[in-house]
Coordinates of C-alpha atoms in Angstrom, one line a residue:
M86 CA 156.8 225.6 132.1
I87 CA 158.8 228.3 131.3
A88 CA 162.6 226.8 129.9
K89 CA 165.5 228.3 131.6
I90 CA 168.1 229.3 129.2
L91 CA 171.8 230.0 130.5
I92 CA 174.0 232.3 128.5
V93 CA 177.5 232.2 128.7
E94 CA 179.4 234.9 126.3
D95 CA 182.2 237.3 127.4
E96 CA 181.0 240.2 124.9
P97 CA 178.5 242.5 126.6
S98 CA 176.6 243.7 124.0
L99 CA 176.5 240.0 121.9
R100 CA 175.1 238.8 125.7
E101 CA 172.9 241.9 125.9
V102 CA 171.0 241.6 122.8
V103 CA 170.7 237.6 122.7
G104 CA 169.5 237.7 126.2
L105 CA 166.7 240.4 125.2
Y106 CA 165.5 238.2 122.4
L107 CA 165.3 235.1 124.2
K108 CA 163.2 236.9 127.1
R109 CA 161.1 238.7 124.6
A110 CA 160.8 235.1 123.2
G111 CA 159.3 233.9 127.0
Y112 CA 162.5 232.4 128.3
A113 CA 163.7 232.5 131.6
V114 CA 167.4 233.7 131.2
T115 CA 170.5 234.2 133.1
A116 CA 173.4 235.5 131.4
L117 CA 176.9 235.2 132.5
G118 CA 180.4 236.6 130.9
D119 CA 183.3 233.8 131.7
G120 CA 183.6 230.2 132.1
Q121 CA 184.3 229.8 135.8
A122 CA 181.4 231.8 136.5
A123 CA 179.1 229.4 134.1
L124 CA 180.8 226.1 135.9
E125 CA 180.2 227.4 139.2
W126 CA 176.4 228.5 138.5
L127 CA 175.7 225.1 137.0
A128 CA 177.3 223.2 139.9
R129 CA 174.1 224.6 142.1
E130 CA 171.3 225.5 139.5
T131 CA 170.2 223.8 136.3
A132 CA 169.2 224.5 132.6
D133 CA 166.8 223.7 130.1
L134 CA 169.7 224.6 127.6
V135 CA 173.1 226.2 127.5
V136 CA 174.2 228.9 124.8
L137 CA 177.7 228.7 125.0
D138 CA 180.2 230.8 123.7
V139 CA 183.3 228.8 122.4
M140 CA 186.2 231.5 123.2
L141 CA 185.7 232.1 126.7
P142 CA 188.6 233.7 129.1
G143 CA 189.7 231.1 131.6
V144 CA 187.5 228.3 131.4
D145 CA 186.7 227.8 127.3
G146 CA 183.3 226.8 126.0
L147 CA 184.6 223.5 124.9
E148 CA 185.8 222.4 128.6
I149 CA 182.3 223.6 130.0
A150 CA 180.3 221.2 127.2
R151 CA 182.7 218.8 128.1
W152 CA 181.7 218.7 131.8
L153 CA 178.0 219.2 130.9
R154 CA 178.1 216.0 129.0
A155 CA 179.7 213.9 131.7
R156 CA 176.9 214.9 134.1
G157 CA 173.5 214.8 131.6
D158 CA 172.4 215.5 128.3
T159 CA 171.5 219.2 129.0
P160 CA 170.8 220.7 125.2
V161 CA 174.1 222.8 124.2
I162 CA 174.1 225.5 121.2
L163 CA 177.6 226.8 120.8
L164 CA 178.3 230.0 119.5
T165 CA 181.8 230.4 117.6
A166 CA 183.5 233.0 115.3
R167 CA 185.8 229.8 114.4
R168 CA 184.7 228.9 110.4
A169 CA 187.1 225.4 110.3
E170 CA 185.4 222.4 109.7
A171 CA 187.5 221.1 112.4
D172 CA 186.7 223.3 115.1
R173 CA 183.1 222.8 114.2
I174 CA 183.4 219.2 114.6
A175 CA 185.2 219.4 117.7
G176 CA 182.1 220.9 119.1
L177 CA 179.8 218.3 117.8
E178 CA 182.1 215.4 119.5
L179 CA 181.5 216.6 122.9
G180 CA 178.0 216.5 122.2
A181 CA 176.8 220.0 121.2
D182 CA 173.2 219.9 119.8
D183 CA 173.9 222.8 117.6
Y184 CA 176.4 225.4 116.8
V185 CA 176.0 228.8 115.3
V186 CA 179.1 230.8 113.4
K187 CA 179.2 234.8 114.5
P188 CA 178.2 237.0 113.5
F189 CA 174.7 235.8 113.6
S190 CA 170.8 237.0 113.4
P191 CA 169.3 236.8 117.2
A192 CA 166.4 235.9 115.6
E193 CA 167.7 232.8 114.0
L194 CA 169.4 232.1 117.3
V195 CA 165.9 232.4 118.9
S196 CA 164.6 229.6 116.3
R197 CA 167.6 227.5 116.9
V198 CA 166.9 227.3 120.7
R199 CA 163.1 226.6 120.1
A200 CA 164.3 223.8 117.5
V201 CA 166.8 222.1 120.0
L202 CA 164.3 222.3 123.2
R203 CA 161.6 220.8 120.8
R204 CA 164.0 217.6 119.9
A205 CA 164.8 217.8 123.5
R206 CA 161.4 216.5 125.0
P207 CA 160.0 213.5 123.8
T208 CA 156.5 213.9 122.6
P209 CA 153.6 212.2 123.5
A210 CA 153.0 210.3 120.8
A211 CA 156.4 208.9 120.9
G212 CA 156.1 207.9 124.6
R213 CA 153.1 205.7 123.4
E214 CA 154.8 203.5 121.1
P215 CA 156.0 200.2 122.4
P216 CA 159.6 199.1 122.3
L217 CA 161.5 198.3 119.8
V218 CA 164.2 195.0 120.1
F219 CA 166.5 194.0 117.8
A220 CA 168.3 191.2 119.1
A221 CA 170.8 192.7 121.8
L222 CA 169.4 196.1 121.0
Q223 CA 166.3 197.6 122.8
I224 CA 165.2 201.2 122.2
D225 CA 162.3 202.2 124.6
P226 CA 160.4 205.7 123.5
A227 CA 158.7 206.0 127.1
T228 CA 161.8 206.3 128.9
R229 CA 164.0 207.2 126.2
L230 CA 166.5 204.1 127.2
V231 CA 168.4 202.0 125.4
T232 CA 169.7 198.8 126.2
A233 CA 172.7 197.3 123.9
R234 CA 174.0 193.8 124.9
G235 CA 172.5 193.8 128.6
Q236 CA 173.6 197.6 129.4
E237 CA 172.1 200.8 129.7
K238 CA 173.6 203.4 127.3
A239 CA 173.6 206.8 128.0
L240 CA 172.5 208.8 124.6
T241 CA 171.9 212.3 124.4
A242 CA 168.5 214.0 123.4
K243 CA 169.8 214.2 119.6
E244 CA 171.3 210.9 119.4
F245 CA 168.1 208.7 120.8
D246 CA 165.9 211.2 118.3
L247 CA 168.2 209.8 115.5
L248 CA 168.6 206.1 116.6
W249 CA 164.7 206.0 117.0
L250 CA 163.8 207.6 113.8
L251 CA 166.5 205.2 112.0
A252 CA 165.1 202.2 113.7
R253 CA 161.5 202.7 112.8
H254 CA 162.0 202.6 109.3
P255 CA 164.6 199.5 109.1
R256 CA 166.2 199.3 105.3
Q257 CA 165.1 202.7 104.7
V258 CA 167.7 205.3 103.2
F259 CA 168.1 208.7 104.6
T260 CA 169.9 211.5 103.1
R261 CA 172.0 213.6 105.8
E262 CA 169.8 216.6 104.6
Q263 CA 166.5 214.1 105.7
L264 CA 168.1 213.6 108.8
L265 CA 168.8 217.0 109.6
E266 CA 165.0 218.0 108.7
R267 CA 163.2 215.3 110.9
V268 CA 165.7 215.5 113.8
W269 CA 167.3 218.8 114.0
G270 CA 164.1 220.8 112.2
L271 CA 166.2 223.3 110.7
A272 CA 168.2 221.8 107.9
E273 CA 169.0 224.9 105.7
Y274 CA 170.9 226.2 108.8
I275 CA 173.1 223.3 110.0
D276 CA 176.3 221.6 108.7
P277 CA 175.7 217.7 107.3
S278 CA 178.7 216.9 109.2
T279 CA 176.5 217.2 112.1
V280 CA 174.8 213.7 111.2
T281 CA 177.9 212.1 110.6
V282 CA 179.5 213.0 113.8
H283 CA 176.4 212.0 115.8
V284 CA 176.1 208.4 113.7
R285 CA 180.1 207.8 114.8
R286 CA 178.8 208.6 118.6
L287 CA 176.1 206.1 118.2
R288 CA 177.9 203.3 116.7
E289 CA 180.5 203.9 119.9
K290 CA 177.6 203.1 122.0
I291 CA 175.3 200.5 120.7
E292 CA 177.5 198.2 118.2
A293 CA 179.7 196.0 119.2
D294 CA 182.1 196.5 116.9
P295 CA 181.9 200.0 115.8
S296 CA 184.4 200.2 112.8
H297 CA 181.9 196.7 111.3
P298 CA 178.5 198.1 112.3
R299 CA 175.4 195.6 112.4
H300 CA 172.9 198.1 112.7
L301 CA 173.9 201.7 112.0
L302 CA 175.0 201.2 108.3
T303 CA 176.5 203.8 105.7
V304 CA 174.8 204.0 102.3
W305 CA 177.8 205.3 100.1
G306 CA 176.8 208.6 98.3
V307 CA 173.6 208.8 100.0
G308 CA 173.3 208.4 103.8
Y309 CA 172.6 206.1 106.4
K310 CA 169.8 203.1 107.3
F311 CA 169.0 200.7 110.0
E312 CA 169.4 197.3 109.6
A313 CA 167.7 195.1 112.4

């Protein structure tokens, strides 16, 4: 099936170029120029991925990302001219899968779109593996459902992939760069703080006490590991 991409970018020339590159890559593209139009479109249509400018007139990109996350796990790539780490982390905290800092290469954006879509879709091999069960935590790769203390937890695609990778290799320490490469697929393009934000969100969802985690542990100066 052809993936449907929604582009929300208020700069006409950039919107046109990004749309052209994505169409050439084989995607079905809808391009909109403001946040309110995007919300109205998303209320009646579905997208496999949203490329979303942060600085939009009216409803901004972060508000749209928040709206999307409240309703599902549609992958989001943020376009931003903001270079401060705090601004990038704000988008990741809302559940964005990736971000691209302007100016950028359209070809690079296409590569990131491919990587995010690939990671958002479970592989057949993963679907054939049995669930992992650790005391009060269960992880089912076939349904991509996670249950903690008897309650189903809503995880984004990247959160699930990160948890699955760590849980399949208990006690193995992964650096942030290794996790970026294994889960995101483009480690050279992505800020390592992406991993930190996703681990923090995972702890809030699966740990009984996120400030004193049982499963997702930090190995200071190295990275992270999973303890059964």
